[in-house]
mmCIF file of C-alpha atoms in Angstrom:
data_model
loop_
_atom_site.group_PDB
_atom_site.id
_atom_site.type_symbol
_atom_site.label_atom_id
_atom_site.label_comp_id
_atom_site.label_asym_id
_atom_site.label_seq_id
_atom_site.Cartn_x
_atom_site.Cartn_y
_atom_site.Cartn_z
ATOM 1 C CA MET A 1 9.781 66.713 184.529
ATOM 2 C CA THR A 2 10.391 63.019 185.937
ATOM 3 C CA ARG A 3 11.411 62.669 189.631
ATOM 4 C CA ILE A 4 14.446 60.285 190.101
ATOM 5 C CA LYS A 5 15.582 58.824 193.425
ATOM 6 C CA LEU A 6 19.034 59.649 194.527
ATOM 7 C CA SER A 7 19.722 56.072 194.753
ATOM 8 C CA GLU A 8 18.862 55.569 191.087
ATOM 9 C CA LEU A 9 21.218 58.183 189.848
ATOM 10 C CA PRO A 10 24.613 56.818 188.217
ATOM 11 C CA GLU A 11 27.656 56.519 190.222
ATOM 12 C CA VAL A 12 30.495 58.873 189.373
ATOM 13 C CA THR A 13 33.949 57.284 189.338
ATOM 14 C CA SER A 14 36.016 60.336 188.467
ATOM 15 C CA TYR A 15 35.673 64.069 188.448
ATOM 16 C CA SER A 16 37.401 67.273 187.633
ATOM 17 C CA ALA A 17 38.105 70.389 189.628
ATOM 18 C CA GLY A 18 35.377 72.206 188.170
ATOM 19 C CA ASP A 19 32.654 69.751 188.425
ATOM 20 C CA THR A 20 29.455 70.752 190.671
ATOM 21 C CA VAL A 21 26.756 68.481 192.222
ATOM 22 C CA PRO A 22 23.302 69.793 193.097
ATOM 23 C CA ILE A 23 22.405 70.031 197.026
ATOM 24 C CA VAL A 24 18.825 70.738 198.671
ATOM 25 C CA ARG A 25 19.138 72.877 201.641
ATOM 26 C CA SER A 26 15.936 74.234 203.465
ATOM 27 C CA GLY A 27 13.973 73.435 200.252
ATOM 28 C CA VAL A 28 16.480 75.370 198.186
ATOM 29 C CA THR A 29 18.364 73.417 195.503
ATOM 30 C CA SER A 30 22.029 74.706 194.852
ATOM 31 C CA ARG A 31 24.953 73.824 193.165
ATOM 32 C CA VAL A 32 28.001 72.870 195.117
ATOM 33 C CA ASN A 33 31.633 72.556 193.662
ATOM 34 C CA ILE A 34 32.794 68.867 194.315
ATOM 35 C CA GLU A 35 36.110 70.128 195.806
ATOM 36 C CA ILE A 36 34.108 71.559 198.831
ATOM 37 C CA ILE A 37 32.322 68.442 199.382
ATOM 38 C CA LYS A 38 35.554 66.645 199.145
ATOM 39 C CA THR A 39 37.503 68.939 201.634
ATOM 40 C CA ALA A 40 34.377 68.615 204.082
ATOM 41 C CA ALA A 41 34.441 64.803 203.986
ATOM 42 C CA THR A 42 38.182 64.237 204.346
ATOM 43 C CA GLY A 43 38.813 67.036 206.809
ATOM 44 C CA PRO A 44 41.630 69.692 206.495
ATOM 45 C CA THR A 45 44.802 68.812 204.724
ATOM 46 C CA GLY A 46 47.618 67.963 207.437
ATOM 47 C CA ASN A 47 51.186 69.115 207.508
ATOM 48 C CA THR A 48 53.467 67.918 204.833
ATOM 49 C CA GLY A 49 55.718 65.227 206.033
ATOM 50 C CA PRO A 50 59.291 65.296 205.673
ATOM 51 C CA THR A 51 60.703 64.818 202.254
ATOM 52 C CA GLY A 52 61.853 61.310 201.579
ATOM 53 C CA PRO A 53 65.147 60.400 200.135
ATOM 54 C CA THR A 54 65.737 61.099 196.723
ATOM 55 C CA GLY A 55 65.009 57.988 194.426
ATOM 56 C CA ASN A 56 67.170 56.356 192.217
ATOM 57 C CA THR A 57 67.389 58.198 188.726
ATOM 58 C CA GLY A 58 65.404 56.064 186.390
ATOM 59 C CA PRO A 59 66.594 54.877 183.088
ATOM 60 C CA THR A 60 66.905 57.473 180.143
ATOM 61 C CA GLY A 61 63.775 57.345 178.288
ATOM 62 C CA PRO A 62 63.881 56.776 174.334
ATOM 63 C CA THR A 63 64.549 59.503 172.148
ATOM 64 C CA GLY A 64 61.713 61.422 171.362
ATOM 65 C CA ASN A 65 60.440 61.447 167.691
ATOM 66 C CA THR A 66 61.686 64.275 165.430
ATOM 67 C CA GLY A 67 59.711 67.374 165.726
ATOM 68 C CA ALA A 68 57.649 68.386 162.736
ATOM 69 C CA THR A 69 59.072 70.516 159.915
ATOM 70 C CA GLY A 70 58.580 74.124 160.707
ATOM 71 C CA PRO A 71 56.535 76.285 158.591
ATOM 72 C CA THR A 72 57.894 77.556 155.247
ATOM 73 C CA GLY A 73 59.507 81.150 155.594
ATOM 74 C CA ASN A 74 57.777 84.149 154.318
ATOM 75 C CA THR A 75 58.644 84.873 150.792
ATOM 76 C CA GLY A 76 61.388 87.670 150.331
ATOM 77 C CA ALA A 77 60.344 91.216 149.401
ATOM 78 C CA THR A 78 60.118 92.007 145.879
ATOM 79 C CA GLY A 79 63.289 93.824 144.564
ATOM 80 C CA PRO A 80 63.261 97.404 143.258
ATOM 81 C CA THR A 81 62.001 97.938 139.851
ATOM 82 C CA GLY A 82 64.948 98.189 137.339
ATOM 83 C CA ASN A 83 65.882 101.199 135.365
ATOM 84 C CA THR A 84 64.158 101.708 132.164
ATOM 85 C CA GLY A 85 66.345 100.757 129.099
ATOM 86 C CA ALA A 86 67.576 103.376 126.548
ATOM 87 C CA THR A 87 65.322 104.023 123.746
ATOM 88 C CA GLY A 88 66.469 101.979 120.559
ATOM 89 C CA ASN A 89 67.672 103.482 117.166
ATOM 90 C CA THR A 90 65.250 104.421 114.757
ATOM 91 C CA GLY A 91 64.608 101.623 112.210
ATOM 92 C CA PRO A 92 65.666 102.093 108.663
ATOM 93 C CA THR A 93 63.578 103.856 106.130
ATOM 94 C CA GLY A 94 61.664 101.595 103.762
ATOM 95 C CA PRO A 95 63.295 100.401 100.496
ATOM 96 C CA VAL A 96 64.872 102.647 98.062
ATOM 97 C CA SER A 97 62.691 102.971 94.967
ATOM 98 C CA SER A 98 65.477 104.364 92.585
ATOM 99 C CA VAL A 99 69.253 104.616 92.597
ATOM 100 C CA GLY A 100 71.179 106.521 89.807
ATOM 101 C CA GLN A 101 74.771 107.554 89.208
ATOM 102 C CA THR A 102 76.385 110.270 87.066
ATOM 103 C CA PHE A 103 79.950 111.359 86.177
ATOM 104 C CA THR A 104 80.992 114.626 84.876
ATOM 105 C CA GLY A 105 84.241 115.724 83.393
ATOM 106 C CA GLY A 106 84.550 113.649 80.187
ATOM 107 C CA LEU A 107 86.147 110.384 79.020
ATOM 108 C CA ILE A 108 83.930 108.372 81.286
ATOM 109 C CA SER A 109 80.169 107.604 80.601
ATOM 110 C CA VAL A 110 77.603 105.958 82.602
ATOM 111 C CA ALA A 111 75.176 103.285 81.632
ATOM 112 C CA GLY A 112 72.320 101.460 83.434
ATOM 113 C CA SER A 113 71.224 104.546 85.419
ATOM 114 C CA PRO A 114 68.802 104.811 87.174
ATOM 115 C CA ILE A 115 67.989 101.303 88.550
ATOM 116 C CA THR A 116 64.593 101.106 89.829
ATOM 117 C CA THR A 117 64.223 97.350 90.440
ATOM 118 C CA SER A 118 67.562 95.501 89.758
ATOM 119 C CA GLY A 119 70.550 96.138 87.362
ATOM 120 C CA THR A 120 74.091 97.116 86.979
ATOM 121 C CA LEU A 121 75.648 100.576 86.827
ATOM 122 C CA ALA A 122 78.461 100.553 84.274
ATOM 123 C CA LEU A 123 81.342 103.013 83.658
ATOM 124 C CA THR A 124 82.730 103.203 80.023
ATOM 125 C CA VAL A 125 86.073 104.942 79.293
ATOM 126 C CA ALA A 126 86.443 106.458 75.610
ATOM 127 C CA GLY A 127 89.488 108.287 74.076
ATOM 128 C CA THR A 128 91.556 108.121 71.043
ATOM 129 C CA SER A 129 93.660 105.367 70.310
ATOM 130 C CA GLY A 130 97.274 106.473 70.429
ATOM 131 C CA GLY A 131 96.355 109.792 72.212
ATOM 132 C CA VAL A 132 96.868 110.676 75.834
ATOM 133 C CA PRO A 133 94.350 112.116 78.528
ATOM 134 C CA TYR A 134 94.745 115.684 79.501
ATOM 135 C CA PHE A 135 92.950 118.212 81.727
ATOM 136 C CA SER A 136 91.143 120.704 79.553
ATOM 137 C CA GLY A 137 89.860 122.434 82.551
ATOM 138 C CA THR A 138 90.026 122.198 86.243
ATOM 139 C CA THR A 139 87.252 119.763 86.478
ATOM 140 C CA THR A 140 87.176 118.256 82.975
ATOM 141 C CA TRP A 141 89.585 115.912 80.968
ATOM 142 C CA GLU A 142 89.689 114.827 77.439
ATOM 143 C CA SER A 143 91.914 112.744 74.969
ATOM 144 C CA SER A 144 94.509 114.349 72.642
ATOM 145 C CA ALA A 145 94.663 113.518 69.172
ATOM 146 C CA LEU A 146 96.611 110.364 67.830
ATOM 147 C CA LEU A 147 100.305 111.053 68.348
ATOM 148 C CA ALA A 148 102.896 109.495 65.902
ATOM 149 C CA SER A 149 105.009 106.781 67.060
ATOM 150 C CA GLY A 150 108.326 107.779 68.427
ATOM 151 C CA ALA A 151 107.410 111.514 68.654
ATOM 152 C CA VAL A 152 108.286 113.801 71.593
ATOM 153 C CA LEU A 153 105.352 115.528 73.545
ATOM 154 C CA LEU A 154 105.227 119.218 73.629
ATOM 155 C CA GLY A 155 102.884 120.679 76.371
ATOM 156 C CA GLY A 156 99.930 122.600 74.953
ATOM 157 C CA GLY A 157 99.425 125.130 77.833
ATOM 158 C CA THR A 158 96.218 125.958 79.641
ATOM 159 C CA GLY A 159 93.061 124.026 78.138
ATOM 160 C CA ASN A 160 94.977 122.804 75.166
ATOM 161 C CA PRO A 161 96.147 119.111 74.459
ATOM 162 C CA PRO A 162 99.711 117.984 74.058
ATOM 163 C CA THR A 163 100.964 117.675 70.532
ATOM 164 C CA ALA A 164 103.912 115.836 69.004
ATOM 165 C CA SER A 165 106.930 117.949 68.314
ATOM 166 C CA PHE A 166 108.711 118.084 65.120
ATOM 167 C CA VAL A 167 111.463 115.644 66.575
ATOM 168 C CA SER A 168 110.982 111.902 65.556
ATOM 169 C CA PHE A 169 113.019 108.876 66.173
ATOM 170 C CA THR A 170 113.217 106.141 63.668
ATOM 171 C CA GLY A 171 116.420 104.313 64.977
ATOM 172 C CA PRO A 172 117.159 100.915 66.310
ATOM 173 C CA SER A 173 114.662 99.565 68.744
ATOM 174 C CA VAL A 174 117.322 99.506 71.605
ATOM 175 C CA LEU A 175 118.004 101.680 74.572
ATOM 176 C CA ARG A 176 120.395 104.532 73.608
ATOM 177 C CA ALA A 177 121.370 107.731 75.348
ATOM 178 C CA TYR A 178 121.471 110.885 73.350
ATOM 179 C CA ALA A 179 123.157 114.341 73.906
ATOM 180 C CA LEU A 180 122.477 117.722 72.374
ATOM 181 C CA PRO A 181 125.403 119.990 72.232
ATOM 182 C CA ASP A 182 123.144 122.930 71.469
ATOM 183 C CA ALA A 183 119.391 123.655 70.434
ATOM 184 C CA ALA A 184 120.445 123.671 66.640
ATOM 185 C CA ALA A 185 122.747 120.615 66.708
ATOM 186 C CA THR A 186 121.528 117.451 64.733
ATOM 187 C CA LEU A 187 120.487 114.559 66.791
ATOM 188 C CA LEU A 188 122.152 111.334 65.803
ATOM 189 C CA TYR A 189 122.084 107.784 67.096
ATOM 190 C CA SER A 190 124.581 105.060 66.845
ATOM 191 C CA GLY A 191 124.895 103.722 63.187
ATOM 192 C CA GLY A 192 123.172 106.783 61.782
ATOM 193 C CA ALA A 193 124.278 109.066 58.975
ATOM 194 C CA LEU A 194 126.779 111.901 60.008
ATOM 195 C CA GLY A 195 125.109 115.223 59.912
ATOM 196 C CA THR A 196 126.554 118.669 58.754
ATOM 197 C CA PRO A 197 126.607 120.930 61.822
ATOM 198 C CA ALA A 198 127.946 124.430 61.062
ATOM 199 C CA SER A 199 130.785 124.005 63.584
ATOM 200 C CA GLY A 200 131.759 121.614 66.322
ATOM 201 C CA THR A 201 134.747 120.130 68.197
ATOM 202 C CA LEU A 202 135.199 116.253 67.542
ATOM 203 C CA THR A 203 136.101 114.549 70.741
ATOM 204 C CA ASN A 204 136.341 110.858 71.912
ATOM 205 C CA CYS A 205 135.658 109.456 68.265
ATOM 206 C CA THR A 206 136.897 106.061 66.885
ATOM 207 C CA PHE A 207 137.630 106.101 63.124
ATOM 208 C CA PRO A 208 137.705 102.930 61.039
ATOM 209 C CA THR A 209 140.719 102.219 58.835
ATOM 210 C CA LEU A 210 140.805 105.095 56.031
ATOM 211 C CA ASN A 211 142.810 105.340 52.834
ATOM 212 C CA GLN A 212 144.096 108.772 54.032
ATOM 213 C CA ASN A 213 145.103 110.467 57.234
ATOM 214 C CA THR A 214 143.069 113.185 59.001
ATOM 215 C CA SER A 215 144.817 115.867 56.815
ATOM 216 C CA GLY A 216 143.122 114.711 53.635
ATOM 217 C CA TYR A 217 146.097 112.760 52.074
ATOM 218 C CA ALA A 218 147.332 109.240 51.640
ATOM 219 C CA SER A 219 150.583 108.575 53.636
ATOM 220 C CA ALA A 220 151.343 105.322 51.931
ATOM 221 C CA LEU A 221 150.795 103.384 48.759
ATOM 222 C CA LYS A 222 149.504 100.001 48.686
ATOM 223 C CA SER A 223 150.849 97.173 46.575
ATOM 224 C CA ALA A 224 149.494 93.615 46.423
ATOM 225 C CA THR A 225 151.382 92.255 49.250
ATOM 226 C CA THR A 226 153.029 95.410 51.076
ATOM 227 C CA THR A 227 152.397 98.884 52.032
ATOM 228 C CA VAL A 228 154.948 101.616 50.818
ATOM 229 C CA ASP A 229 155.710 104.426 52.912
ATOM 230 C CA VAL A 230 155.645 107.721 50.949
ATOM 231 C CA ALA A 231 155.307 110.250 53.818
ATOM 232 C CA SER A 232 158.774 109.986 54.753
ATOM 233 C CA ALA A 233 160.094 111.086 51.322
ATOM 234 C CA THR A 234 161.675 114.464 51.123
ATOM 235 C CA ALA A 235 159.594 117.263 49.206
ATOM 236 C CA PRO A 236 160.079 116.914 45.475
ATOM 237 C CA SER A 237 161.558 119.449 43.322
ATOM 238 C CA ALA A 238 161.471 120.039 39.305
ATOM 239 C CA THR A 239 162.101 116.897 37.279
ATOM 240 C CA GLN A 240 161.847 114.572 40.285
ATOM 241 C CA VAL A 241 159.921 111.392 40.258
ATOM 242 C CA LEU A 242 158.822 109.189 43.103
ATOM 243 C CA THR A 243 160.992 106.012 42.942
ATOM 244 C CA ALA A 244 160.780 102.793 44.982
ATOM 245 C CA THR A 245 163.939 102.083 46.905
ATOM 246 C CA SER A 246 162.615 98.793 48.503
ATOM 247 C CA SER A 247 159.385 96.770 48.757
ATOM 248 C CA THR A 248 158.080 99.047 51.449
ATOM 249 C CA THR A 249 159.910 102.526 50.808
ATOM 250 C CA ALA A 250 160.080 105.164 48.083
ATOM 251 C CA THR A 251 161.894 108.419 47.531
ATOM 252 C CA ARG A 252 161.845 111.091 45.176
ATOM 253 C CA GLN A 253 164.726 111.138 42.429
ATOM 254 C CA THR A 254 165.855 113.392 39.518
ATOM 255 C CA LEU A 255 165.417 111.865 36.109
ATOM 256 C CA ALA A 256 168.654 110.769 34.472
ATOM 257 C CA SER A 257 168.045 112.786 31.154
ATOM 258 C CA ALA A 258 165.595 115.405 30.044
ATOM 259 C CA VAL A 259 162.865 114.770 27.702
ATOM 260 C CA SER A 260 162.860 117.045 24.763
ATOM 261 C CA PRO A 261 159.418 117.841 22.935
ATOM 262 C CA GLY A 262 158.528 114.948 20.761
ATOM 263 C CA GLY A 263 161.360 112.833 22.204
ATOM 264 C CA LEU A 264 161.736 109.782 24.090
ATOM 265 C CA LEU A 265 161.850 109.281 27.958
ATOM 266 C CA TYR A 266 165.087 107.974 29.007
ATOM 267 C CA LEU A 267 164.903 105.841 32.137
ATOM 268 C CA ALA A 268 168.167 105.330 33.971
ATOM 269 C CA GLY A 269 169.215 101.820 34.438
ATOM 270 C CA PHE A 270 167.679 100.642 31.115
ATOM 271 C CA SER A 271 170.209 100.051 28.395
ATOM 272 C CA SER A 272 167.504 99.678 25.640
ATOM 273 C CA LEU A 273 163.805 99.798 25.072
#
């Protein structure tokens, strides 16, 4: 170890409270705190003098710099796990490979069935032209036979078709009202021929102009220009004849002379033949 003189050591111009310096005493080197040496050199600290007057307040210093941004806050706690969603509906089954159609009961038939790729299901109605559909059973229906034009239908009863009745209409093609006095009466329409019922009462009937009255005899004679009333003449007696008394009246009068067998008829008022 190199020996250095004390005078050759560098001079210290400042120190800290914890600094120490070496010291040799009785041939033993020790470390001494520099504060102990300072106290020994300067003597004990004297009493504190009285406090001087408070000095004037110095001017306000400049505003300090803005403090640094604080650290980022801790991340919030994770929220609770949500409830499990409901199970979805089961998906549809795979594509249908065949579709068919049937129809039972009659009158309607099915065509185009079954369909395995693509196509059209068709329903066809079939029956008798001029007939009517009827139920031949509780779950079946059919078509009746051809019904004549103007015929009246008669029900056929359970399981049977309706049929045309014996009554037929061949009158004018206009709307008319008909009335049947009884089951055996002849049904007439306006303009038709009068039937011959066994009996009946004629009411509310309009007659055309007839050449006789409703009793079956003529009440007047017709000339070229006038009508001669004969209904007012008295009942005739033997040898009377109907004689005109004016252009519109006539009476029954007795002949002026009798007619003998094979003789001539003598007319009163005539002087000669």
